[in-house]
């Protein structure tokens, strides 16, 4: 195939060679943008959203654990059931 292109391209007039070169350059730019840049940018955006969600989940978990440990520090006896109660209340508030 490259051999046929090597014989075809020099047979074109200089104007046609310019037009084919410009068309090839434009096609390469479009393929670069649509084939590489846009999917990469989309993947980066999705990763940022997933990271933000994970950070928010971690904050909620840490707040729940802090609430459980504060109850223990206040002098109330905290058992495994008390932590389960706090988690259950939190889940109920969220609608689960």
Tab-separated table of C-alpha atoms in Angstrom:
chain	number	residue	atom	x	y	z
A	1	UNK	CA	0.000	0.000	0.000
A	2	UNK	CA	2.816	2.407	0.785
A	3	UNK	CA	4.403	1.591	-2.535
A	4	UNK	CA	1.245	2.588	-4.367
A	5	UNK	CA	1.082	5.825	-2.349
A	6	UNK	CA	4.717	6.569	-3.171
A	7	UNK	CA	3.989	6.279	-6.852
A	8	UNK	CA	0.627	8.076	-6.681
A	9	UNK	CA	1.652	11.180	-4.724
A	10	UNK	CA	4.496	12.376	-7.020
A	11	UNK	CA	2.198	12.015	-10.027
A	12	UNK	CA	-0.080	14.716	-8.631
A	13	UNK	CA	0.317	18.326	-9.648
A	14	UNK	CA	1.896	20.658	-7.073
A	15	UNK	CA	-1.521	22.163	-6.303
A	16	UNK	CA	-2.994	18.698	-5.711
A	17	UNK	CA	-0.029	17.774	-3.528
A	18	UNK	CA	-0.683	20.849	-1.374
A	19	UNK	CA	-4.370	20.006	-1.105
A	20	UNK	CA	-3.658	16.383	-0.155
A	21	UNK	CA	-1.071	17.536	2.389
A	22	UNK	CA	-3.482	20.037	3.954
A	23	UNK	CA	-6.269	17.443	4.051
A	24	UNK	CA	-3.919	14.973	5.732
A	25	UNK	CA	-2.878	17.578	8.289
A	26	UNK	CA	-6.487	18.493	9.080
A	27	UNK	CA	-7.400	14.814	9.414
A	28	UNK	CA	-4.492	14.302	11.818
A	29	UNK	CA	-5.614	17.275	13.931
A	30	UNK	CA	-9.203	16.017	14.092
A	31	UNK	CA	-8.044	12.521	15.049
A	32	UNK	CA	-5.764	13.977	17.725
A	33	UNK	CA	-8.551	16.042	19.251
A	34	UNK	CA	-11.394	13.528	19.002
A	35	UNK	CA	-9.364	10.373	19.497
A	36	UNK	CA	-6.905	11.344	22.206
A	37	UNK	CA	-7.543	14.683	23.905
A	38	UNK	CA	-11.300	14.509	24.512
A	39	UNK	CA	-11.280	10.958	25.955
A	40	UNK	CA	-8.291	11.829	28.149
A	41	UNK	CA	-9.959	14.991	29.462
A	42	UNK	CA	-13.163	13.049	30.134
A	43	UNK	CA	-11.243	10.413	32.083
A	44	UNK	CA	-9.537	13.109	34.155
A	45	UNK	CA	-12.889	14.770	34.930
A	46	UNK	CA	-14.413	11.436	35.958
A	47	UNK	CA	-11.425	10.712	38.203
A	48	UNK	CA	-11.790	14.123	39.891
A	49	UNK	CA	-15.492	13.493	40.536
A	50	UNK	CA	-14.781	10.028	41.946
A	51	UNK	CA	-12.058	11.469	44.188
A	52	UNK	CA	-14.379	14.180	45.508
A	53	UNK	CA	-17.032	11.563	46.287
A	54	UNK	CA	-14.477	9.423	48.116
A	55	UNK	CA	-13.271	12.387	50.171
A	56	UNK	CA	-16.850	13.229	51.171
A	57	UNK	CA	-17.557	9.606	52.137
A	58	UNK	CA	-14.409	9.536	54.251
A	59	UNK	CA	-15.453	12.740	56.001
A	60	UNK	CA	-18.868	11.294	56.843
A	61	UNK	CA	-17.267	8.115	58.191
A	62	UNK	CA	-14.780	10.078	60.292
A	63	UNK	CA	-17.602	12.241	61.668
A	64	UNK	CA	-19.562	9.122	62.636
A	65	UNK	CA	-16.535	7.614	64.372
A	66	UNK	CA	-15.851	10.911	66.144
A	67	UNK	CA	-19.446	11.050	67.363
A	68	UNK	CA	-19.121	7.512	68.714
A	69	UNK	CA	-15.856	8.281	70.507
A	70	UNK	CA	-17.254	11.519	71.960
A	71	UNK	CA	-20.085	9.576	73.528
A	72	UNK	CA	-17.508	7.318	75.125
A	73	UNK	CA	-15.495	10.303	76.400
A	74	UNK	CA	-18.607	11.873	77.920
A	75	UNK	CA	-18.782	9.015	80.381
A	76	UNK	CA	-21.417	6.849	78.801
A	77	UNK	CA	-20.495	3.284	78.248
A	78	UNK	CA	-20.145	2.548	74.580
A	79	UNK	CA	-20.522	-1.005	73.455
A	80	UNK	CA	-20.532	-2.491	70.015
A	81	UNK	CA	-24.280	-2.078	70.009
A	82	UNK	CA	-23.950	1.688	70.574
A	83	UNK	CA	-21.777	2.079	67.514
A	84	UNK	CA	-24.274	-0.002	65.561
A	85	UNK	CA	-27.014	2.310	66.813
A	86	UNK	CA	-25.119	5.395	65.623
A	87	UNK	CA	-24.491	3.855	62.213
A	88	UNK	CA	-28.134	2.778	61.951
A	89	UNK	CA	-29.335	6.264	62.856
A	90	UNK	CA	-27.016	7.799	60.299
A	91	UNK	CA	-28.249	5.389	57.623
A	92	UNK	CA	-31.871	6.121	58.530
A	93	UNK	CA	-31.247	9.840	58.235
A	94	UNK	CA	-29.772	9.287	54.777
A	95	UNK	CA	-32.818	7.288	53.725
A	96	UNK	CA	-31.365	3.801	53.666
